[in-house]
mmCIF file of C-alpha atoms in Angstrom:
data_model
loop_
_atom_site.group_PDB
_atom_site.id
_atom_site.type_symbol
_atom_site.label_atom_id
_atom_site.label_comp_id
_atom_site.label_asym_id
_atom_site.label_seq_id
_atom_site.Cartn_x
_atom_site.Cartn_y
_atom_site.Cartn_z
ATOM 1 C CA MET A 28 18.373 -3.391 -2.582
ATOM 2 C CA GLY A 29 18.379 0.362 -2.086
ATOM 3 C CA ILE A 30 17.137 3.550 -0.540
ATOM 4 C CA VAL A 31 15.468 6.239 -2.622
ATOM 5 C CA ARG A 32 14.783 9.659 -1.185
ATOM 6 C CA ALA A 33 11.231 10.835 -1.809
ATOM 7 C CA ALA A 34 12.565 13.976 -3.482
ATOM 8 C CA ASP A 35 14.391 11.768 -6.009
ATOM 9 C CA PHE A 36 11.528 9.328 -6.558
ATOM 10 C CA ASP A 37 10.746 8.623 -10.215
ATOM 11 C CA LEU A 38 7.719 6.367 -10.659
ATOM 12 C CA SER A 39 8.692 5.579 -14.243
ATOM 13 C CA LYS A 40 11.616 3.517 -12.914
ATOM 14 C CA TYR A 41 9.207 0.990 -11.393
ATOM 15 C CA SER A 42 7.224 -1.599 -13.293
ATOM 16 C CA GLU A 43 3.459 -1.262 -13.266
ATOM 17 C CA GLU A 44 3.318 -4.483 -11.234
ATOM 18 C CA THR A 45 5.239 -2.906 -8.356
ATOM 19 C CA THR A 46 3.276 -2.699 -5.142
ATOM 20 C CA PHE A 47 4.054 0.044 -2.633
ATOM 21 C CA ILE A 48 3.743 -0.768 1.073
ATOM 22 C CA LEU A 49 3.089 1.986 3.627
ATOM 23 C CA ASP A 50 4.600 1.664 7.072
ATOM 24 C CA THR A 51 2.743 2.813 10.178
ATOM 25 C CA ASN A 52 4.718 6.030 10.577
ATOM 26 C CA ILE A 53 3.606 7.181 7.125
ATOM 27 C CA LEU A 54 -0.009 6.523 8.087
ATOM 28 C CA TYR A 55 0.607 8.490 11.272
ATOM 29 C CA PHE A 56 2.020 11.487 9.357
ATOM 30 C CA VAL A 57 -0.790 11.505 6.810
ATOM 31 C CA HIS A 58 -3.894 10.223 8.638
ATOM 32 C CA SER A 59 -3.576 10.681 12.416
ATOM 33 C CA GLY A 60 -4.475 14.367 12.471
ATOM 34 C CA TYR A 61 -1.571 15.156 14.797
ATOM 35 C CA TYR A 62 0.533 16.809 12.101
ATOM 36 C CA LEU A 63 -0.344 20.067 10.400
ATOM 37 C CA PRO A 64 -0.784 19.779 6.636
ATOM 38 C CA THR A 65 2.159 22.205 6.375
ATOM 39 C CA ASP A 66 4.548 19.888 8.249
ATOM 40 C CA PRO A 67 7.399 19.007 5.843
ATOM 41 C CA LYS A 68 7.089 15.243 6.388
ATOM 42 C CA CYS A 69 3.320 15.374 5.975
ATOM 43 C CA ILE A 70 3.762 17.252 2.701
ATOM 44 C CA CYS A 71 6.537 14.935 1.514
ATOM 45 C CA TYR A 72 4.638 11.715 2.109
ATOM 46 C CA SER A 73 1.257 13.081 1.010
ATOM 47 C CA ASN A 74 2.785 14.178 -2.295
ATOM 48 C CA LEU A 75 4.546 10.844 -2.742
ATOM 49 C CA ILE A 76 1.333 8.914 -2.098
ATOM 50 C CA GLN A 77 -0.630 11.189 -4.423
ATOM 51 C CA ASN A 78 1.943 10.665 -7.185
ATOM 52 C CA ILE A 79 1.730 6.894 -6.862
ATOM 53 C CA MET A 80 -2.064 6.797 -6.661
ATOM 54 C CA SER A 81 -2.718 9.301 -9.435
ATOM 55 C CA ASN A 82 -0.708 7.057 -11.746
ATOM 56 C CA GLY A 83 -2.901 4.069 -10.974
ATOM 57 C CA ARG A 84 -0.369 2.187 -8.902
ATOM 58 C CA THR A 85 -1.208 -0.019 -5.946
ATOM 59 C CA ILE A 86 -0.522 1.029 -2.377
ATOM 60 C CA ILE A 87 -1.056 -1.617 0.278
ATOM 61 C CA VAL A 88 -1.581 -1.131 3.986
ATOM 62 C CA SER A 89 -1.318 -4.208 6.168
ATOM 63 C CA SER A 90 -3.723 -4.764 9.034
ATOM 64 C CA LEU A 91 -0.550 -5.099 11.136
ATOM 65 C CA ASN A 92 0.144 -1.425 10.462
ATOM 66 C CA VAL A 93 -3.447 -0.402 11.062
ATOM 67 C CA GLN A 94 -3.467 -2.038 14.492
ATOM 68 C CA GLU A 95 -0.136 -0.376 15.316
ATOM 69 C CA LEU A 96 -1.546 2.991 14.216
ATOM 70 C CA LEU A 97 -4.705 2.576 16.292
ATOM 71 C CA PHE A 98 -2.630 1.660 19.342
ATOM 72 C CA GLY A 99 -0.461 4.751 18.773
ATOM 73 C CA ILE A 100 -3.489 6.996 18.468
ATOM 74 C CA GLU A 101 -4.940 5.602 21.671
ATOM 75 C CA GLY A 102 -1.648 6.289 23.422
ATOM 76 C CA LYS A 103 -1.529 9.853 22.098
ATOM 77 C CA GLU A 104 -5.132 10.515 23.122
ATOM 78 C CA TYR A 105 -4.418 9.112 26.598
ATOM 79 C CA MET A 106 -1.426 11.441 26.990
ATOM 80 C CA ARG A 107 -3.482 14.397 25.739
ATOM 81 C CA TYR A 108 -6.208 13.564 28.281
ATOM 82 C CA LEU A 109 -3.657 13.444 31.099
ATOM 83 C CA SER A 110 -2.149 16.759 30.031
ATOM 84 C CA ALA A 111 -5.511 18.501 29.582
ATOM 85 C CA ASN A 112 -6.640 17.395 33.016
ATOM 86 C CA GLY A 113 -3.395 17.817 34.944
ATOM 87 C CA ILE A 114 -3.293 14.123 35.797
ATOM 88 C CA SER A 115 -0.172 11.981 36.125
ATOM 89 C CA LYS A 116 0.262 8.530 34.620
ATOM 90 C CA ASN A 117 0.859 7.225 38.141
ATOM 91 C CA SER A 118 -2.586 8.307 39.310
ATOM 92 C CA TYR A 119 -4.522 7.501 36.126
ATOM 93 C CA SER A 120 -3.365 4.509 34.116
ATOM 94 C CA LYS A 121 -4.164 3.671 30.529
ATOM 95 C CA LYS A 122 -6.461 0.993 31.936
ATOM 96 C CA ASP A 123 -8.325 3.731 33.851
ATOM 97 C CA TYR A 124 -8.546 5.768 30.646
ATOM 98 C CA ARG A 125 -10.037 2.772 28.851
ATOM 99 C CA LYS A 126 -12.824 2.640 31.438
ATOM 100 C CA ASN A 127 -13.788 6.285 30.831
ATOM 101 C CA LEU A 128 -16.880 5.941 28.631
ATOM 102 C CA ALA A 129 -16.874 9.547 27.359
ATOM 103 C CA GLU A 130 -13.236 9.297 26.317
ATOM 104 C CA ARG A 131 -13.883 5.873 24.835
ATOM 105 C CA GLN A 132 -16.608 7.342 22.630
ATOM 106 C CA ASN A 133 -14.299 10.196 21.531
ATOM 107 C CA LEU A 134 -11.542 7.718 20.755
ATOM 108 C CA LYS A 135 -13.948 5.486 18.857
ATOM 109 C CA ALA A 136 -14.986 8.377 16.616
ATOM 110 C CA LYS A 137 -11.368 9.259 15.879
ATOM 111 C CA LEU A 138 -10.399 5.633 15.150
ATOM 112 C CA LYS A 139 -13.396 5.118 12.871
ATOM 113 C CA THR A 140 -12.485 8.265 10.913
ATOM 114 C CA VAL A 141 -8.899 7.094 10.470
ATOM 115 C CA ILE A 142 -9.984 3.583 9.467
ATOM 116 C CA THR A 143 -12.428 5.015 6.917
ATOM 117 C CA GLU A 144 -9.733 7.234 5.395
ATOM 118 C CA ILE A 145 -7.289 4.349 5.133
ATOM 119 C CA SER A 146 -9.780 1.816 3.813
ATOM 120 C CA THR A 147 -11.006 4.151 1.072
ATOM 121 C CA ALA A 148 -7.537 5.320 0.005
ATOM 122 C CA TYR A 149 -5.526 2.110 -0.068
ATOM 123 C CA THR A 150 -5.722 -1.613 -0.645
ATOM 124 C CA LEU A 151 -5.921 -3.318 2.736
ATOM 125 C CA ALA A 152 -4.162 -6.627 3.274
ATOM 126 C CA ASP A 153 -4.664 -9.021 6.132
ATOM 127 C CA GLY A 154 -1.492 -9.279 8.158
ATOM 128 C CA GLN A 155 -0.775 -12.602 9.686
ATOM 129 C CA ILE A 156 1.625 -13.558 12.417
ATOM 130 C CA ASN A 157 2.726 -17.129 12.762
ATOM 131 C CA CYS A 158 4.896 -18.766 15.379
ATOM 132 C CA GLY A 159 7.709 -19.379 12.913
ATOM 133 C CA GLN A 160 8.004 -15.654 12.236
ATOM 134 C CA VAL A 161 8.123 -14.895 15.946
ATOM 135 C CA TYR A 162 10.865 -17.496 16.464
ATOM 136 C CA ASN A 163 12.773 -16.188 13.428
ATOM 137 C CA TYR A 164 12.514 -12.643 14.750
ATOM 138 C CA ALA A 165 14.284 -13.715 17.944
ATOM 139 C CA ASP A 166 16.689 -16.171 16.309
ATOM 140 C CA GLN A 167 17.860 -13.581 13.774
ATOM 141 C CA LEU A 168 17.831 -10.577 16.100
ATOM 142 C CA GLU A 169 21.479 -9.716 15.470
ATOM 143 C CA THR A 170 20.847 -9.541 11.698
ATOM 144 C CA HIS A 171 18.135 -6.856 11.731
ATOM 145 C CA CYS A 172 17.044 -3.702 13.555
ATOM 146 C CA TYR A 173 13.273 -4.194 13.395
ATOM 147 C CA ASP A 174 10.656 -4.301 16.101
ATOM 148 C CA PRO A 175 8.503 -7.456 15.851
ATOM 149 C CA ILE A 176 5.645 -5.931 13.825
ATOM 150 C CA ASP A 177 7.953 -4.389 11.217
ATOM 151 C CA TYR A 178 9.952 -7.617 10.942
ATOM 152 C CA ILE A 179 6.769 -9.597 10.300
ATOM 153 C CA LEU A 180 5.415 -6.947 7.903
ATOM 154 C CA VAL A 181 8.572 -7.130 5.801
ATOM 155 C CA ASP A 182 8.560 -10.938 5.940
ATOM 156 C CA ASN A 183 4.912 -11.076 4.809
ATOM 157 C CA MET A 184 5.267 -8.522 2.039
ATOM 158 C CA LEU A 185 8.580 -9.770 0.624
ATOM 159 C CA ALA A 186 6.866 -13.121 0.071
ATOM 160 C CA GLN A 187 4.539 -11.346 -2.411
ATOM 161 C CA GLY A 188 7.455 -10.156 -4.523
ATOM 162 C CA ASN A 189 7.999 -6.871 -6.400
ATOM 163 C CA VAL A 190 7.297 -4.587 -3.446
ATOM 164 C CA VAL A 191 8.719 -1.250 -2.361
ATOM 165 C CA PHE A 192 8.398 -0.059 1.227
ATOM 166 C CA ILE A 193 7.649 3.537 2.150
ATOM 167 C CA SER A 194 8.783 4.330 5.665
ATOM 168 C CA ASP A 195 10.337 7.042 7.785
ATOM 169 C CA ASP A 196 11.604 4.401 10.227
ATOM 170 C CA THR A 197 15.390 4.180 10.030
ATOM 171 C CA ASP A 198 15.226 0.487 10.998
ATOM 172 C CA PHE A 199 14.163 -0.247 7.414
ATOM 173 C CA GLN A 200 17.360 1.355 6.106
ATOM 174 C CA PHE A 201 19.482 -1.495 7.453
ATOM 175 C CA ASP A 202 17.727 -4.227 5.469
ATOM 176 C CA ASN A 203 19.479 -4.822 2.164
ATOM 177 C CA ARG A 204 16.703 -7.175 1.007
ATOM 178 C CA ILE A 205 14.225 -4.357 0.482
ATOM 179 C CA GLU A 206 13.797 -1.273 -1.608
ATOM 180 C CA LEU A 207 12.834 1.711 0.523
ATOM 181 C CA ILE A 208 11.481 5.163 -0.197
ATOM 182 C CA THR A 209 11.984 7.622 2.637
ATOM 183 C CA ALA A 210 12.136 11.353 3.245
#
């Protein structure tokens, strides 16, 4: 379909029935807390989301993206813990980190905050993975550039029809079946 730069986005060109789908990296920019509000990508995507929402349009976040975001946050918090404590990954694995009750409680608080933000701001959709999609991902690997979760997200959402994806992931730019808004 096409790629639209966020700076050139004109909501009036989309029907009111259009649904906008946020990819995990957009959630990470806007909701993880790892980017300053002054970061250009944070500003770009926050403004884009605000424009869509303030005009009463629907933004969907798949549970597939939420789980990917939570996993990314856990990974970031693990790396921050290692850095803050001068510990190497070789001497303190992610499995060790998961057994640290104090860190688990800190992580839980962060994850619950992020989930609350997302669930109050957007429409959440259950993401489902079926065996056929997994087989298709592998069988069609030379025809796309996606990781498995993004491939399944696109497959699930395209089935709904009249959707536009918002992503900073360049893998989406190689799929001519979708319309994409990106920075």
